[in-house]
Short mmCIF file of C-alpha atoms in Angstrom, two decimals:
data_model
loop_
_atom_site.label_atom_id
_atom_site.label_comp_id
_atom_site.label_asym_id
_atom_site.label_seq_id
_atom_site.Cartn_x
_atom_site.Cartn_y
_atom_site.Cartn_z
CA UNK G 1 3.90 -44.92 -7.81
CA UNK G 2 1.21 -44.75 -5.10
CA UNK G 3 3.48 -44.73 -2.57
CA UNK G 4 4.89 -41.78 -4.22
CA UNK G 5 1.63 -39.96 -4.33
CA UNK G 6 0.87 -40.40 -1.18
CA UNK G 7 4.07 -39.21 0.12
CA UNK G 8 3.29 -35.91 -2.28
CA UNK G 9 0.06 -35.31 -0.27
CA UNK G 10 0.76 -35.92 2.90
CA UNK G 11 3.85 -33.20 2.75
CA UNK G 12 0.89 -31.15 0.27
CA UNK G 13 -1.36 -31.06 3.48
CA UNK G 14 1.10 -30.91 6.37
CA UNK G 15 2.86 -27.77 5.04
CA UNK G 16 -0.38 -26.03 4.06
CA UNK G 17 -1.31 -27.04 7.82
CA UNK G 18 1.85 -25.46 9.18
CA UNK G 19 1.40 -22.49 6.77
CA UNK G 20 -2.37 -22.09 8.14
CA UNK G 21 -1.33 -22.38 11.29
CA UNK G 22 -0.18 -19.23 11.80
CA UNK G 23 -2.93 -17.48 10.37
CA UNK G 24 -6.00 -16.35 12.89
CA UNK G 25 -9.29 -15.12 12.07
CA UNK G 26 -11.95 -12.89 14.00
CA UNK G 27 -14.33 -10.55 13.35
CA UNK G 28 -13.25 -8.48 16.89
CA UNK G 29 -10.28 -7.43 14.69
CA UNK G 30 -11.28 -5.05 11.56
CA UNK G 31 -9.14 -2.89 9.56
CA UNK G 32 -5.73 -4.91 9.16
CA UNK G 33 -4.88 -6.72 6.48
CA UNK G 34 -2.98 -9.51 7.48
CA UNK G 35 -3.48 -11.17 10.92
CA UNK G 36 -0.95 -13.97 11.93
CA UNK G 37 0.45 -15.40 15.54
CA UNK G 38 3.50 -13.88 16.20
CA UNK G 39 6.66 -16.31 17.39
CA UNK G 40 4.37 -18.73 17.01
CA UNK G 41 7.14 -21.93 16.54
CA UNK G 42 7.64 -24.36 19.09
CA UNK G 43 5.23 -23.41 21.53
CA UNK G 44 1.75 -24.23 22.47
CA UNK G 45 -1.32 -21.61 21.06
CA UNK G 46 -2.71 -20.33 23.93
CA UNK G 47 -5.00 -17.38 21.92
CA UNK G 48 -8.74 -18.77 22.07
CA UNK G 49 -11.81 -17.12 20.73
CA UNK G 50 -14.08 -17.10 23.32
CA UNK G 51 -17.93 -16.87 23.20
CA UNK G 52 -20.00 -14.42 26.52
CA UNK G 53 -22.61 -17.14 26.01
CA UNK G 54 -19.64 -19.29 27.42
CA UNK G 55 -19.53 -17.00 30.36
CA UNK G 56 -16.43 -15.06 28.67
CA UNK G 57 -16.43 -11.37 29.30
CA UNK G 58 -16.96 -9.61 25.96
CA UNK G 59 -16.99 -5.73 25.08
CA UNK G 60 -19.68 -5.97 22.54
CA UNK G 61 -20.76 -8.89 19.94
CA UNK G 62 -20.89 -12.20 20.66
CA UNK G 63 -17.08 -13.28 21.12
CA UNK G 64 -13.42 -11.20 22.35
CA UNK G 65 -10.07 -12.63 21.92
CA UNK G 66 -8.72 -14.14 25.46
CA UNK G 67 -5.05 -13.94 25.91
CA UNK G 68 -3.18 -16.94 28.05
CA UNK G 69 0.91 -16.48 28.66
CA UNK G 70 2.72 -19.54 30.83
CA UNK G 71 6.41 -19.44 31.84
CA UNK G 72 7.03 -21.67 28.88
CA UNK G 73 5.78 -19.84 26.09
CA UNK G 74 8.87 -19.04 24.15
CA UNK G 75 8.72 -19.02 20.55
CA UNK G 76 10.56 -18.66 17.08
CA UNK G 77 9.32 -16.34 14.13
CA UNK G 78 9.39 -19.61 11.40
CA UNK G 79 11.42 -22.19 13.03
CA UNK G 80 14.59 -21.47 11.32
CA UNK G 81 16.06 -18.20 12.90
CA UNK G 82 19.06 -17.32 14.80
CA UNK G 83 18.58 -16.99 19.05
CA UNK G 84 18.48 -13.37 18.57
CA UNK G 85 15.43 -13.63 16.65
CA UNK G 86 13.59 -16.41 19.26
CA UNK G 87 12.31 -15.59 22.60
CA UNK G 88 15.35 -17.01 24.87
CA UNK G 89 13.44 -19.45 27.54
CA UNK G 90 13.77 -18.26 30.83
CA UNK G 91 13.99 -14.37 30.25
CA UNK G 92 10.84 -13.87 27.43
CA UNK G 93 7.67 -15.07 27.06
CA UNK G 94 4.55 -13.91 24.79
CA UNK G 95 1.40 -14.61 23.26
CA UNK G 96 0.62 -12.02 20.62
CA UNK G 97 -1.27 -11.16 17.18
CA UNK G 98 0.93 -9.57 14.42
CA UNK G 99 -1.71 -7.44 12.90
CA UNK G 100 0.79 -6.90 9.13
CA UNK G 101 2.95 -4.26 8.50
CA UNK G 102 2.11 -0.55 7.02
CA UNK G 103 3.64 2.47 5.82
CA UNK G 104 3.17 5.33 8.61
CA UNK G 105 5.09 8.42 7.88
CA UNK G 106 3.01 11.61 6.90
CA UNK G 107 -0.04 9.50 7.40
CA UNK G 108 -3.32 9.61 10.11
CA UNK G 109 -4.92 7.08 11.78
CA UNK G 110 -6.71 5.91 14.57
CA UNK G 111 -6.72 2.67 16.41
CA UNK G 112 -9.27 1.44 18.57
CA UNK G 113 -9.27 -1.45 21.18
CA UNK G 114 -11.06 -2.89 24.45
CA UNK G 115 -9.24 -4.77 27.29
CA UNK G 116 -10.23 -6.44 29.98
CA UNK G 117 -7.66 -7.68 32.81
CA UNK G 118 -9.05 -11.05 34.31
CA UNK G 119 -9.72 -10.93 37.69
CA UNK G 120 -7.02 -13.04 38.84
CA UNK G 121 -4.33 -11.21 36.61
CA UNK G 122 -1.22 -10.71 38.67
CA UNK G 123 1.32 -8.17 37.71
CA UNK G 124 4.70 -9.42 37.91
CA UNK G 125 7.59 -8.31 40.04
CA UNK G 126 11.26 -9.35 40.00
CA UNK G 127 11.82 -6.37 37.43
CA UNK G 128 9.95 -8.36 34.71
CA UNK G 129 8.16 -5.66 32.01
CA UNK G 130 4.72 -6.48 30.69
CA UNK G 131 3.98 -5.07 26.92
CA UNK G 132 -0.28 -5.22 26.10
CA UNK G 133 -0.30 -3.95 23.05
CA UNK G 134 2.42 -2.34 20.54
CA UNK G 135 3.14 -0.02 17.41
CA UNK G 136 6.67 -1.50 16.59
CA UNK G 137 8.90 -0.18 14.49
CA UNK G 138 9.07 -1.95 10.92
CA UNK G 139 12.28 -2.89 8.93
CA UNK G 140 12.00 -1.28 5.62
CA UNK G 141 14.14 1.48 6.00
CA UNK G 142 17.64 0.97 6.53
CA UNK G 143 19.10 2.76 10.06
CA UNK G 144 15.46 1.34 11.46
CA UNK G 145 16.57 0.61 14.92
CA UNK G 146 14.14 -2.42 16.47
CA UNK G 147 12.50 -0.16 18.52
CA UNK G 148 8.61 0.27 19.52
CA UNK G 149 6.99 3.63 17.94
CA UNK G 150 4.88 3.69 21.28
CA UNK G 151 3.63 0.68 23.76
CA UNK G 152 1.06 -0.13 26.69
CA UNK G 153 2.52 -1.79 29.36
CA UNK G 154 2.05 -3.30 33.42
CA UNK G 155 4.73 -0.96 35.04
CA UNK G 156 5.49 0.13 38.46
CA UNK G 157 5.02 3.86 38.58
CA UNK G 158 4.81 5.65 41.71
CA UNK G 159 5.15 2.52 43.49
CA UNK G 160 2.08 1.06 42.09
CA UNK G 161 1.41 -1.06 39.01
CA UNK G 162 -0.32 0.76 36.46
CA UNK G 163 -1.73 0.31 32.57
CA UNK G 164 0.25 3.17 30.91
CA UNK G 165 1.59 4.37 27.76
CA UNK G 166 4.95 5.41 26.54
CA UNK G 167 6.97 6.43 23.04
CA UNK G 168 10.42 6.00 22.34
CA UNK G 169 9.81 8.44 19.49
CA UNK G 170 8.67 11.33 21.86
CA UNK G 171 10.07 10.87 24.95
CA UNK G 172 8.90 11.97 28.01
CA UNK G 173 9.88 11.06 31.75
CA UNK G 174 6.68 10.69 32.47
CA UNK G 175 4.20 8.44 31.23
CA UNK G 176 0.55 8.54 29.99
CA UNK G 177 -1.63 6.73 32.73
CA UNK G 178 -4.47 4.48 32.12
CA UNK G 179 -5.32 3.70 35.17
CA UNK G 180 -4.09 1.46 37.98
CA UNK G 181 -4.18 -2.71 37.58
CA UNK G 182 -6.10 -3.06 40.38
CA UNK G 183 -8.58 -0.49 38.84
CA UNK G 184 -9.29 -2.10 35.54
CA UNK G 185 -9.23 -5.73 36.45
CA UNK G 186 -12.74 -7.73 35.82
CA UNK G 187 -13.82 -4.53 33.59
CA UNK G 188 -13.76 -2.89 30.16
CA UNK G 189 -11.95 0.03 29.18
CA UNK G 190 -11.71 1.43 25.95
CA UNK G 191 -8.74 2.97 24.14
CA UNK G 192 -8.40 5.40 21.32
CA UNK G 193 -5.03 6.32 19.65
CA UNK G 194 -5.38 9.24 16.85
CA UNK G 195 -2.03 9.70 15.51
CA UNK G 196 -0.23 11.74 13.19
CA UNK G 197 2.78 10.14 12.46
CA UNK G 198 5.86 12.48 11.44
CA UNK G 199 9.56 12.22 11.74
CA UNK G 200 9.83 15.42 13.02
CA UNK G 201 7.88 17.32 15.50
CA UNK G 202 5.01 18.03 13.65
CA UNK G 203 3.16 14.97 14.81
CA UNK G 204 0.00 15.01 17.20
CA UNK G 205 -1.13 11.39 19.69
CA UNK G 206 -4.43 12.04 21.23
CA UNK G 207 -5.39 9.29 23.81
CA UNK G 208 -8.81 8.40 24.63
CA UNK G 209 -9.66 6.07 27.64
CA UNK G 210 -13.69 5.31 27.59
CA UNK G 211 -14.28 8.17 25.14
CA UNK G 212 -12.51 11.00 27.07
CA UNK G 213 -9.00 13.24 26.44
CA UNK G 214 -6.20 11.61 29.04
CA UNK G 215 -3.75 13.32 26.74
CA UNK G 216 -2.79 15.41 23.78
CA UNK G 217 0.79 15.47 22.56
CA UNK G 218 1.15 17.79 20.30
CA UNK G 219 4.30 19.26 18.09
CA UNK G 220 5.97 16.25 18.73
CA UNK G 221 8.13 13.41 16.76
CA UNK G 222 5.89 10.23 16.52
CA UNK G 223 7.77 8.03 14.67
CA UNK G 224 11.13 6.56 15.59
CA UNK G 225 14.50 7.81 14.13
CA UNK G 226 14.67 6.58 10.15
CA UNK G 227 11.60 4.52 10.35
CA UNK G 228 8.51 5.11 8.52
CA UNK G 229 6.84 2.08 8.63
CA UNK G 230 5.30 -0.64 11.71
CA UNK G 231 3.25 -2.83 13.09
CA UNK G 232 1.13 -3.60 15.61
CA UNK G 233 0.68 -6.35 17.90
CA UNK G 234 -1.74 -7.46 20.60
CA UNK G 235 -1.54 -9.37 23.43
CA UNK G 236 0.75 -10.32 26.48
CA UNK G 237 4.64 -10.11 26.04
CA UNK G 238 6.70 -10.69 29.01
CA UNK G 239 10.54 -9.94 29.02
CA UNK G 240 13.59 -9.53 31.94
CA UNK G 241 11.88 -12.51 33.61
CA UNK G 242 15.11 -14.23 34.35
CA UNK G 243 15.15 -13.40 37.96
CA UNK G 244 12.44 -16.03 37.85
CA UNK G 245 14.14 -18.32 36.18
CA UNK G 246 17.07 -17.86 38.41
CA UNK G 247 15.55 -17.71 41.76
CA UNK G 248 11.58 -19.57 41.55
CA UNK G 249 10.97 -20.28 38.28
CA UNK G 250 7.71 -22.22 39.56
CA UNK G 251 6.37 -18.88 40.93
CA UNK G 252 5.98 -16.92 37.45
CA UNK G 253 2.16 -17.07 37.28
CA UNK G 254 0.34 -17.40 33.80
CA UNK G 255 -1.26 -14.04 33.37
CA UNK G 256 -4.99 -13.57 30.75
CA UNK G 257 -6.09 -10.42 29.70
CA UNK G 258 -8.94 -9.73 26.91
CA UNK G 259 -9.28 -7.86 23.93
CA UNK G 260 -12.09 -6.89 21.69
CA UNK G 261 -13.22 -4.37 19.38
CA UNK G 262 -9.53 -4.22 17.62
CA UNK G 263 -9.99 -1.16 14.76
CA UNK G 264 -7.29 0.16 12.73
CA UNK G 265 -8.87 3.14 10.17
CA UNK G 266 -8.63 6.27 8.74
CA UNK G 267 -10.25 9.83 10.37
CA UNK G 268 -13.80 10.42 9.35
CA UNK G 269 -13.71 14.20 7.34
CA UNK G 270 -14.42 16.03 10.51
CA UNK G 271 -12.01 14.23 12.89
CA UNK G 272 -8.98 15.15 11.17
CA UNK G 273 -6.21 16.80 12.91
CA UNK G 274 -5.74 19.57 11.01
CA UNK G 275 -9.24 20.98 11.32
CA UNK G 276 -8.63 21.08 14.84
#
């Protein structure tokens, strides 16, 4: 009988310990509702809290949350799925937060965040694609292609490597541009997304980079085809890196980037859209 019992706890605690282990807790995210590692299976955790009295670089506060990707960093959703649903070793690689799901269509919101691009953050080449920072497209609606309502990413434009912002929803040939990589590593900058999210074009994205207008979309579609719902996700997600793996796998670097200052909330009275 007490072998029994202890048998019963030690599952008890390990699969509350695997259940917990997904979860992650900061006060540099407010806003969202449920926080949790995303792909997080059989790979090691490489998203740290880290303290500026450590020496960290910070935005404001005490702590940010520092972002570490290695070659190896390929992950499952819950340990079970299918290889669709896994990042396939050798060609995807990521360390992000899933910050929950939420209904979007006909609603307004604004999301705030601070990154910082370490000083020895390399962009990669080999027509790899990094992804720092996400509205993707949520499930609940069938038709919902797995899509990204809009995304950040390290891309070559102009021959350069740049921060920059796109949507699948309202396309454009060109991009919105943050500013160069070079520019922004070993300093803050600041990002504000006010959205009005619509099926058709009737939506508005007004982009904010240190507190200033770098663009305003307006009469356009800001949700993907069929999908009224999404997520968003933080952090560094690196896919089409199997030229690496097929050529010098050795010579895909680990890349660290910062964030702080995460918001997610709704327009104060007098920054709605529609008084504008």
């Amino acid at each position: 009988m007490k072998k029994i019992f202890l048998i019963f706890i030690t599952i008890f605690f390990t699969s509350n310990a695997i259940a917990e282990g997904n979860k992650f807790k900061s006060k540099d995210i407010k806003g969202f509702k449920k926080i949790r590692i995303s792909m997080h299976n059989k790979k090691v955790n490489r998203i740290k809290q880290v303290k500026k009295s450590d020496g960290f670089p910070v935005y404001e506060g005490d702590t940010s949350i520092q972002f570490t990707v290695n070659r190896e960093d390929a992950g499952c959703g819950d340990g079970t799925s299918k290889d669709l649903e896994c990042d396939g070793k050798g060609n995807r690689s990521r360390q992000e937060l899933h910050l929950g799901n939420m209904p979007l269509k006909n609603r307004e919101h604004i999301y705030e965040y601070a990154i910082y691009f370490d000083e020895n953050y390399e962009s990669l080449e080999k027509g790899a694609n990094v992804v720092l920072g996400q509205m993707h497209t949520g499930k609940s609606v069938k038709g919902c292609h797995s899509c990204c309502h809009f995304w950040s990413t390290d891309t070559i434009y102009k021959g350069e490597h740049h921060y920059s912002w796109s949507s699948k929803a309202a396309y454009s040939s060109e991009p919105v541009i943050i500013g160069k990589i070079e520019d922004l590593k070993g300093k803050w900058t600041h990002l504000k997304f006010h959205v009005l999210w619509k099926l058709d074009e009737t939506g508005r994205f007004i982009i904010y980079k240190n507190n200033e207008v770098i663009a305003d979309l307006k009469n356009i579609k800001t949700l993907a085809d069929t999908c009224s719902s999404g997520y968003f996700k933080f952090g560094i997600y690196r896919h089409n890196t199997i030229n690496y793996w097929t050529s010098d796998w050795e010579s895909l670097q680990d890349q660290t980037v910062y964030y702080d200052s995460i918001v997610f909330r709704k327009p104060k009275k007098n920054e709605k859209l529609k008084n504008k």
